[in-house]
CSV table of N, CA and C and ligand atoms in Angstrom, one decimal:
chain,number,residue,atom,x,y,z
A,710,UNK,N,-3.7,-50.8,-184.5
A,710,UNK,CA,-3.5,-49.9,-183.4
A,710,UNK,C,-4.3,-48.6,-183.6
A,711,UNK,N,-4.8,-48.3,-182.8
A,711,UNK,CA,-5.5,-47.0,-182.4
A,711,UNK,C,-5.0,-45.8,-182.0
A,712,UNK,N,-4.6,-45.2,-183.1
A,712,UNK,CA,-3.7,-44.1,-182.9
A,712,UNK,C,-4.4,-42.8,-182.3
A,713,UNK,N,-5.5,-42.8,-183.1
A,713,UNK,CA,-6.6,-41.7,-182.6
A,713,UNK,C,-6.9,-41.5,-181.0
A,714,UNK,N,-7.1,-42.9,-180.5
A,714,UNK,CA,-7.6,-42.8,-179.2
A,714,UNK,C,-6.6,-43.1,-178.2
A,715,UNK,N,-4.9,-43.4,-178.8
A,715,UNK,CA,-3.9,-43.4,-177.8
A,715,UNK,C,-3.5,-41.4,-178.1
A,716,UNK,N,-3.6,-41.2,-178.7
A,716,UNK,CA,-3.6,-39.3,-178.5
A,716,UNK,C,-4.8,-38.9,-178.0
A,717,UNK,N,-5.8,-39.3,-177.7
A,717,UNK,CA,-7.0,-38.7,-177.1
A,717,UNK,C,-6.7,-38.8,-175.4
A,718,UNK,N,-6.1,-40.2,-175.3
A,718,UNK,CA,-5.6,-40.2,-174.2
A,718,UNK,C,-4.7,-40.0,-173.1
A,719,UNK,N,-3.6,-39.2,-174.2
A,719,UNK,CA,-2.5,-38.6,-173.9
A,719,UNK,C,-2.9,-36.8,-173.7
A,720,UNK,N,-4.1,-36.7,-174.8
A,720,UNK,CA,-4.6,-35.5,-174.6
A,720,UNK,C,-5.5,-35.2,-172.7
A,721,UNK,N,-6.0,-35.9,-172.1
A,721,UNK,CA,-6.7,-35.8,-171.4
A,721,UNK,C,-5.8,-36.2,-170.2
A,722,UNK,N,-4.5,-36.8,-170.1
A,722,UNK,CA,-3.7,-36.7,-169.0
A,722,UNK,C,-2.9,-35.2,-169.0
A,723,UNK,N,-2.7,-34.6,-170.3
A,723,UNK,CA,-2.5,-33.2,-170.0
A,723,UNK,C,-2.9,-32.3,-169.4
A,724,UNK,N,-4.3,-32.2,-168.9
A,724,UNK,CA,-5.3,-31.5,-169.1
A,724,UNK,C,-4.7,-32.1,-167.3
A,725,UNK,N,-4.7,-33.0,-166.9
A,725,UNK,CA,-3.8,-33.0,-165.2
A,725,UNK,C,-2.6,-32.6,-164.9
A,726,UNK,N,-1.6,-32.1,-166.0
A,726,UNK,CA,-0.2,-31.9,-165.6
A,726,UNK,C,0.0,-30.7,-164.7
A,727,UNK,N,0.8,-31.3,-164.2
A,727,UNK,CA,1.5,-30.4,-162.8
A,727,UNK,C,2.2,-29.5,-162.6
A,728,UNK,N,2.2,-28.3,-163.7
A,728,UNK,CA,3.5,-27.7,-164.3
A,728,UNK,C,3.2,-25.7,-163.6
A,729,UNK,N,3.4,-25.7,-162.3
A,729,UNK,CA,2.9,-24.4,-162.0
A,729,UNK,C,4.3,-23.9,-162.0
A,730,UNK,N,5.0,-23.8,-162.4
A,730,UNK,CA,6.7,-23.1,-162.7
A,730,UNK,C,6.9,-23.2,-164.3
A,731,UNK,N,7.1,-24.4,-165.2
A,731,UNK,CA,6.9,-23.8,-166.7
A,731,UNK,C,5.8,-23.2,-167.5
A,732,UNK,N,4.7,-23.9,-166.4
A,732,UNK,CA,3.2,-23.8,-167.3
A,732,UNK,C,2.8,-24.1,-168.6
A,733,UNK,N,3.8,-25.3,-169.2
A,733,UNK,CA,3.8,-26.0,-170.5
A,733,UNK,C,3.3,-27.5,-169.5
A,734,UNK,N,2.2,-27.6,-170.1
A,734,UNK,CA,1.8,-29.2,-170.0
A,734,UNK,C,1.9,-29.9,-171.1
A,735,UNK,N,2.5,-31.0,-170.5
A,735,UNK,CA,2.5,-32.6,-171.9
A,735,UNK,C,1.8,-33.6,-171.4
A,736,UNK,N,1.3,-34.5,-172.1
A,736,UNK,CA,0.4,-35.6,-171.7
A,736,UNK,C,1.0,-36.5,-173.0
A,737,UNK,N,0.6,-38.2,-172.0
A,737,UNK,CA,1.6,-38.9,-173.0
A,737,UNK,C,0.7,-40.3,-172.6
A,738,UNK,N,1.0,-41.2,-173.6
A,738,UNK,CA,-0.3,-42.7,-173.3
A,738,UNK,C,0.7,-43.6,-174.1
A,739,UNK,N,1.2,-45.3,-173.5
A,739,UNK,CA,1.6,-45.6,-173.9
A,739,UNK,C,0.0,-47.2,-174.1
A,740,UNK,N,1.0,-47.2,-175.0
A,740,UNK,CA,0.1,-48.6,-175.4
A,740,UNK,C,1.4,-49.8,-175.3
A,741,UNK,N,0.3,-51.0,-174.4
A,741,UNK,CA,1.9,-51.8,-174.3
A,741,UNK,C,0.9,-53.3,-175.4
A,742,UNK,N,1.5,-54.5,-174.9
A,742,UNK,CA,1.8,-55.4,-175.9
A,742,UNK,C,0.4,-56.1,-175.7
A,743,UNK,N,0.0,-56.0,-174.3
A,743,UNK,CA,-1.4,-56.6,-173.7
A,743,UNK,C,-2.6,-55.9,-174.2
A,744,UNK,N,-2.5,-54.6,-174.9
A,744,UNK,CA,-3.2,-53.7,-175.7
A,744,UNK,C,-4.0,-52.6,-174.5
A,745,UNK,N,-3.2,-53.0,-173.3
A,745,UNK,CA,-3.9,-51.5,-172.6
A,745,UNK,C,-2.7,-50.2,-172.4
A,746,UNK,N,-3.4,-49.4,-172.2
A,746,UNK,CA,-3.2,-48.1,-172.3
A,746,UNK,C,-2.8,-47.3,-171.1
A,747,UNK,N,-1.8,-47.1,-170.5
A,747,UNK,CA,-1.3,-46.4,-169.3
A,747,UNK,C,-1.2,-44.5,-170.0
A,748,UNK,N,-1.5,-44.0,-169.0
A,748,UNK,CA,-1.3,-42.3,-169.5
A,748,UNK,C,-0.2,-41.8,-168.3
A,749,UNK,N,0.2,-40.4,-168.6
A,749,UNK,CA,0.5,-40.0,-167.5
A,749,UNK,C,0.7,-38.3,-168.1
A,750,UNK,N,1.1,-37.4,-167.1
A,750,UNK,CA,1.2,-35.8,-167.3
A,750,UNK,C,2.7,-35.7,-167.0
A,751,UNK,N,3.4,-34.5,-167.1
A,751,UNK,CA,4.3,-33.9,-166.4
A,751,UNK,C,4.3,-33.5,-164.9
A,752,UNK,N,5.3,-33.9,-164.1
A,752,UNK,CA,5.3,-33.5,-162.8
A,752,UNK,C,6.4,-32.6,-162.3
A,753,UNK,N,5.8,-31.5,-162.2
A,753,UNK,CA,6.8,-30.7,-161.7
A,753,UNK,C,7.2,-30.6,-160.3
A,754,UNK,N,8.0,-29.9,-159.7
A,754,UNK,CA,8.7,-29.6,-158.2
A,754,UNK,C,9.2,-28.3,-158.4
A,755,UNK,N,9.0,-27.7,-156.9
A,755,UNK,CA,9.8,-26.2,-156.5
A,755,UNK,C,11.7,-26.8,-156.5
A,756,UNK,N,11.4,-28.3,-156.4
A,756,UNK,CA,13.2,-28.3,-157.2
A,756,UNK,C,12.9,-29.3,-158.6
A,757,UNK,N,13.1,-27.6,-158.7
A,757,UNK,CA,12.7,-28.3,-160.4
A,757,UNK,C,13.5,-29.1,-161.0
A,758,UNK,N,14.8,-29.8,-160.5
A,758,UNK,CA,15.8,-31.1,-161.1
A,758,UNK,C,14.9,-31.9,-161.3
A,759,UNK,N,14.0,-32.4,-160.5
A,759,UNK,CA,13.5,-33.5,-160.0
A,759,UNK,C,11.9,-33.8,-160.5
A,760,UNK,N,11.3,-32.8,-161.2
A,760,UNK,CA,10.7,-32.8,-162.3
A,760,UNK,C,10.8,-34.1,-163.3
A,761,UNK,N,9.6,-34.5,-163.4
A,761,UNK,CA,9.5,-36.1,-164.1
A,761,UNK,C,8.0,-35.6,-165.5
A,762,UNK,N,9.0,-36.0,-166.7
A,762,UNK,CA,8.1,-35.9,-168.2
A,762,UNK,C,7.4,-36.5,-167.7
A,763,UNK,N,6.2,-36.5,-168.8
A,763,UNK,CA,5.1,-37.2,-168.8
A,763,UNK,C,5.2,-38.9,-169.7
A,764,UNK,N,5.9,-38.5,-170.5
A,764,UNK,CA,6.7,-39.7,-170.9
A,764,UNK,C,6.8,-40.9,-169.8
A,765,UNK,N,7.5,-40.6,-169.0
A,765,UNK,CA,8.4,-41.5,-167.8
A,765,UNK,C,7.4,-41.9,-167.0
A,766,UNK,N,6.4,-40.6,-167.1
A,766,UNK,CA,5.1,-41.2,-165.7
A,766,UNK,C,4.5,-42.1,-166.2
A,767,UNK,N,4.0,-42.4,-167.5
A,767,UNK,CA,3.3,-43.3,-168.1
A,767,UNK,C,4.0,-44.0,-168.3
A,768,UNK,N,4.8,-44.7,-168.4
A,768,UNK,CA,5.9,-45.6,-169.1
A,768,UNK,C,5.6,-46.5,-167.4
A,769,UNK,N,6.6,-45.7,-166.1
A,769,UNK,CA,6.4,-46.1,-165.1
A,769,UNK,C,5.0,-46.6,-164.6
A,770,UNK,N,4.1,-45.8,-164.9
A,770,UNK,CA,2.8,-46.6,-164.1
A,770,UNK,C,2.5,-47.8,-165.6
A,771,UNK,N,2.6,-48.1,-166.4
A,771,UNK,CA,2.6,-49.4,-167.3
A,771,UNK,C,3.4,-50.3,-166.5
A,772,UNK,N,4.8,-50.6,-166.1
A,772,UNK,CA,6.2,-51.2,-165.9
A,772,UNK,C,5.3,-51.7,-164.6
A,773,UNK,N,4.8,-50.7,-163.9
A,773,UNK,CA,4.5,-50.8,-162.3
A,773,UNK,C,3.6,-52.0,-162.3
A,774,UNK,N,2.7,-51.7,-163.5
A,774,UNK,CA,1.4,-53.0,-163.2
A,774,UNK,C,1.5,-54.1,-164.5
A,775,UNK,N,3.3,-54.2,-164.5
A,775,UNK,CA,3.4,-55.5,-164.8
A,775,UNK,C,3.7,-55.6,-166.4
A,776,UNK,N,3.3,-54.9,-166.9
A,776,UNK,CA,3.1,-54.5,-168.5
A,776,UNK,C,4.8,-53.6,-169.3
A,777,UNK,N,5.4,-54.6,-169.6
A,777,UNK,CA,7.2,-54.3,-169.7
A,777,UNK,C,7.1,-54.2,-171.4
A,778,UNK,N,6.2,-54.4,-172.0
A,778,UNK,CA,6.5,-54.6,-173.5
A,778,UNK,C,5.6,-53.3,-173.9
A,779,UNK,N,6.4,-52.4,-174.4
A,779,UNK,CA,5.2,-51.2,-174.9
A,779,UNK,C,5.7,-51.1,-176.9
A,780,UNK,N,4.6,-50.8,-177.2
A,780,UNK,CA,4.3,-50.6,-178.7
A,780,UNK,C,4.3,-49.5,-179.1
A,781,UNK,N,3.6,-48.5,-178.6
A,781,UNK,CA,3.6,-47.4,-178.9
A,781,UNK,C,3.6,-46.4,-177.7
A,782,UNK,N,4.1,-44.7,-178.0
A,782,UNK,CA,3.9,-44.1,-177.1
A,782,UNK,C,2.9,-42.7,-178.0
A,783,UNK,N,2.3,-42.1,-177.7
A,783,UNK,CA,1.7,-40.7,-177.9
A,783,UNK,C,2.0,-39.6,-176.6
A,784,UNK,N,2.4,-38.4,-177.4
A,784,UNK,CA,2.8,-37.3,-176.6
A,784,UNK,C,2.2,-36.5,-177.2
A,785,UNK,N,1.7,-35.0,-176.2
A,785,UNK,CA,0.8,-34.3,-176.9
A,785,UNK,C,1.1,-33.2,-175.9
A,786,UNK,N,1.8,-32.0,-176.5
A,786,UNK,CA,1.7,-30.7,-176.5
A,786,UNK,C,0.8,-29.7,-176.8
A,787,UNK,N,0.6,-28.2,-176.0
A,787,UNK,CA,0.1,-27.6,-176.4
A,787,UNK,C,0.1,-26.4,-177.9
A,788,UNK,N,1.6,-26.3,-178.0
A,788,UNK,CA,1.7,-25.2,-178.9
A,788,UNK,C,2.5,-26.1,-180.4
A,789,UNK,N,3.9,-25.7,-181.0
A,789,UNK,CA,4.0,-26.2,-181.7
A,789,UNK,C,4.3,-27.9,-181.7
A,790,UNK,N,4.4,-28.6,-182.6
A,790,UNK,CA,5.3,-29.8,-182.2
A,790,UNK,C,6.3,-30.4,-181.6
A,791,UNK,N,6.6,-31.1,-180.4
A,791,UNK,CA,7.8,-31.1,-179.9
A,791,UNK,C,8.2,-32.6,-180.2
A,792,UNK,N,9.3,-32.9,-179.8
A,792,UNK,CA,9.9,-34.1,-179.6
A,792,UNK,C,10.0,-34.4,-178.1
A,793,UNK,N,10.3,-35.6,-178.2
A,793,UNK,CA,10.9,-36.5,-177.0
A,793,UNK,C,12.4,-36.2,-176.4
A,794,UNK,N,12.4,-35.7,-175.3
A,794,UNK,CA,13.8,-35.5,-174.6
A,794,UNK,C,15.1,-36.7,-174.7
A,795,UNK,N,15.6,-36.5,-173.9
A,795,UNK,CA,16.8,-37.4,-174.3
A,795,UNK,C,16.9,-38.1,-173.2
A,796,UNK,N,16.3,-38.5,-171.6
A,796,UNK,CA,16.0,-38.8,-170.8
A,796,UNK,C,14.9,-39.7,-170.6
A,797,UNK,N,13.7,-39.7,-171.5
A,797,UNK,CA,12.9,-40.2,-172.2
A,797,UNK,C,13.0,-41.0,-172.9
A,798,UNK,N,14.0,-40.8,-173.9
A,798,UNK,CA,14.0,-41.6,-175.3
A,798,UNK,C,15.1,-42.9,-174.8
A,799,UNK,N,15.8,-43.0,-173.5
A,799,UNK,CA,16.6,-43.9,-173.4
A,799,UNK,C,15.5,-44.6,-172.6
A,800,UNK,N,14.8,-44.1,-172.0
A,800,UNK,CA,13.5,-44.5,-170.7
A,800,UNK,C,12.5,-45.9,-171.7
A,801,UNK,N,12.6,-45.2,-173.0
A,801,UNK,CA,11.4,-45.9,-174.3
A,801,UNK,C,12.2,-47.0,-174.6
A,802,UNK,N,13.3,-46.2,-174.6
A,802,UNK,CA,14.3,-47.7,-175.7
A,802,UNK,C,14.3,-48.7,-174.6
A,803,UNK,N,14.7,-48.4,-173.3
A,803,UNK,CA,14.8,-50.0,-171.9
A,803,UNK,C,13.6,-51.1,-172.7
A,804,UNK,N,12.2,-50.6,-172.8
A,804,UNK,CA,11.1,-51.2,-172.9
A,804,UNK,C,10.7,-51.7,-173.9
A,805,UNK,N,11.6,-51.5,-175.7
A,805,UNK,CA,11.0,-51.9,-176.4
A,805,UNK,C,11.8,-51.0,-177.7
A,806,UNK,N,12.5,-52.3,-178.4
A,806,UNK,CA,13.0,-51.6,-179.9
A,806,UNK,C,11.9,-51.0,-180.8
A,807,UNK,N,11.1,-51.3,-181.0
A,807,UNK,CA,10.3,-51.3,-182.4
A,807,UNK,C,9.1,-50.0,-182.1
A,808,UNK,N,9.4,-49.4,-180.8
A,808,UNK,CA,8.3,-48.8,-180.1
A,808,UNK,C,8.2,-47.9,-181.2
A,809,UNK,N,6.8,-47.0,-181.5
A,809,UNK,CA,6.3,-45.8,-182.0
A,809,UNK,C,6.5,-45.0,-181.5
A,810,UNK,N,6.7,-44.1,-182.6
A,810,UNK,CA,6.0,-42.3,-181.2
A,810,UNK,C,5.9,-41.6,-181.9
A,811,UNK,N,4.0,-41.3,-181.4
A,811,UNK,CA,3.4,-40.6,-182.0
A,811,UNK,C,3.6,-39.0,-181.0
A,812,UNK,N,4.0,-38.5,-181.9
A,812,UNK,CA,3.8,-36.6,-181.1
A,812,UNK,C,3.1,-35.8,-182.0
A,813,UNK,N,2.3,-35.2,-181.2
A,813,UNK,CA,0.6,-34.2,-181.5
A,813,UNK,C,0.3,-33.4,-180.8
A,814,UNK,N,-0.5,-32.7,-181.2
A,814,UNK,CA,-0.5,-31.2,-180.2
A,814,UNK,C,-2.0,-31.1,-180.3
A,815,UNK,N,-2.5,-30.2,-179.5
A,815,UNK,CA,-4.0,-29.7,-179.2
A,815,UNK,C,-4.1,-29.4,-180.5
A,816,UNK,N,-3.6,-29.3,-181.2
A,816,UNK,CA,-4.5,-28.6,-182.9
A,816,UNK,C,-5.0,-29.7,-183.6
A,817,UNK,N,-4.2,-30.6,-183.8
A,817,UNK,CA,-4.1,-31.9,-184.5
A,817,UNK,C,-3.2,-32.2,-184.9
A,818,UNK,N,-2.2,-31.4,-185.3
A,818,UNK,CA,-1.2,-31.9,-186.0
A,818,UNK,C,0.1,-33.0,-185.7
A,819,UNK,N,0.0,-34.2,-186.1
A,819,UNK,CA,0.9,-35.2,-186.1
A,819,UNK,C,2.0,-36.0,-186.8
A,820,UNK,N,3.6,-36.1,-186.0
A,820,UNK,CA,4.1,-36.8,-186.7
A,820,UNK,C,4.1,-38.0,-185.8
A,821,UNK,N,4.7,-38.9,-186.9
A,821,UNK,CA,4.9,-40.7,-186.2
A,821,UNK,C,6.4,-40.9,-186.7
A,822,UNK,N,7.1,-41.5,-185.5
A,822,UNK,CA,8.5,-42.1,-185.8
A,822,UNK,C,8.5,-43.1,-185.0
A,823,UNK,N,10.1,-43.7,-184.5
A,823,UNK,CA,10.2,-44.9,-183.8
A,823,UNK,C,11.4,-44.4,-183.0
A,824,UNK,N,11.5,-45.4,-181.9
A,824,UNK,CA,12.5,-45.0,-181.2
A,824,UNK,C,14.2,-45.1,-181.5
A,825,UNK,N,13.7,-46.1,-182.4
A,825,UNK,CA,15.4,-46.6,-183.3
A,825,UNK,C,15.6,-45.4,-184.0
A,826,UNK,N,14.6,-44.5,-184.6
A,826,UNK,CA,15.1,-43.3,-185.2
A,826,UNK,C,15.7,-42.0,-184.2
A,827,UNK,N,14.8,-41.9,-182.8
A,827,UNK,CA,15.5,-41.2,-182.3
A,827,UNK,C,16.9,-41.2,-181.6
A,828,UNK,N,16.7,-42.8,-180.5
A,828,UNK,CA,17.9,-43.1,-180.5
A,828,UNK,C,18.5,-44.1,-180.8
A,829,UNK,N,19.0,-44.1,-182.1
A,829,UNK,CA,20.0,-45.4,-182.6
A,829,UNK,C,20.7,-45.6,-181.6
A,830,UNK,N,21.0,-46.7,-181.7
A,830,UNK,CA,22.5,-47.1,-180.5
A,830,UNK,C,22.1,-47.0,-179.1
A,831,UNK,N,21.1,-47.0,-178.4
A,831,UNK,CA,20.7,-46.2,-177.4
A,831,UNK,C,21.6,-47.2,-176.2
A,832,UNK,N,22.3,-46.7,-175.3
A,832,UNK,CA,22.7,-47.6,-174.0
A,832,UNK,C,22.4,-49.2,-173.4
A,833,UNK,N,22.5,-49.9,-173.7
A,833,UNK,CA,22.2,-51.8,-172.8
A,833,UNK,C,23.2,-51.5,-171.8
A,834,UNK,N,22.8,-52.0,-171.0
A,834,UNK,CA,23.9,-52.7,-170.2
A,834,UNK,C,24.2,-53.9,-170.7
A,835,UNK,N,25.7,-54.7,-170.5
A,835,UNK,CA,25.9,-55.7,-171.0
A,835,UNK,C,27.4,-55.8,-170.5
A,836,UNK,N,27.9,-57.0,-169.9
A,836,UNK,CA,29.1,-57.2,-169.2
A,836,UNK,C,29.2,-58.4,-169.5
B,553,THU,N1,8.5,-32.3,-170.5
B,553,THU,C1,7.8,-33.5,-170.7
B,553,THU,O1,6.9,-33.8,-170.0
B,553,THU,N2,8.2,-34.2,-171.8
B,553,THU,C2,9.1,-33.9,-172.7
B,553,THU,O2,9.4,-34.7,-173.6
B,553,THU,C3,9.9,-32.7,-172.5
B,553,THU,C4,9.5,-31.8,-171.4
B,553,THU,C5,8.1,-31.4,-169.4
B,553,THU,C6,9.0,-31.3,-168.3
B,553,THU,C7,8.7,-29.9,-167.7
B,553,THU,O3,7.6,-30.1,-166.8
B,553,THU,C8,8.1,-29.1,-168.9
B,553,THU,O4,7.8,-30.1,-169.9
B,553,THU,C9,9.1,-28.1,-169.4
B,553,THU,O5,10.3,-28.7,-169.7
């Protein structure tokens, strides 16, 4: 896997984020199982509930064209290190136990985890 250039990619959908009310852009790139690469930015709204991570956009435009198995995710902030929301991390786990995630920032600095670490246990449905 290409870690380098799934954060390059995650870097350059930030650089589109939509954020004229927090003015924090994230950019995010998933890699699914077919080995391509969906990106997406943060989307904001004047109602800002309704605001969609950048996580979700990429995840969704992957799902959209068919691509349900993702491997890894990269997120990429501007300032310190962040994590993955909690809204997100249940959005990762639908798609894929074993997923990555890599989070990096414009400096360079990177950690790598998985989604079983963030959310163990995460929600199935199951009846
Ligand atoms: N945001 C993301 O895009 N991903 C995250 O994991 C956390 C937060 C966005 C949502 C909003 O546009 C801005 O960052 C501030 O919360």
């Amino acid at each position: 896997m290409n870690i380098k250039r799934l954060i390059n990619e995650a870097k350059k959908a930030r650089n589109r984020a939509y954020s004229p009310y927090s003015k924090y852009k994230v950019g995010a790139a998933v890699l699914t199982k077919g080995g391509n690469i969906y990106s997406g930015c943060n989307v904001e709204n004047a109602s800002f509930g309704i605001t969609c991570c950048a996580e979700r956009v990429a995840i969704f435009k992957a799902v959209s064209e068919g691509e349900k198995d993702i491997k890894a995710i990269a997120v990429v902030t501007g300032g310190k290190l962040t994590s993955v929301c909690g809204a997100c991390r249940q959005v990762i786990a639908e798609f894929g136990k074993d997923v990555k995630i890599i989070m990096a920032n414009v400096k360079g600095d990177k950690k790598v985890t998985t989604i079983a670490k963030l959310l163990p246990d995460a929600f199935k449905l199951k009846r």
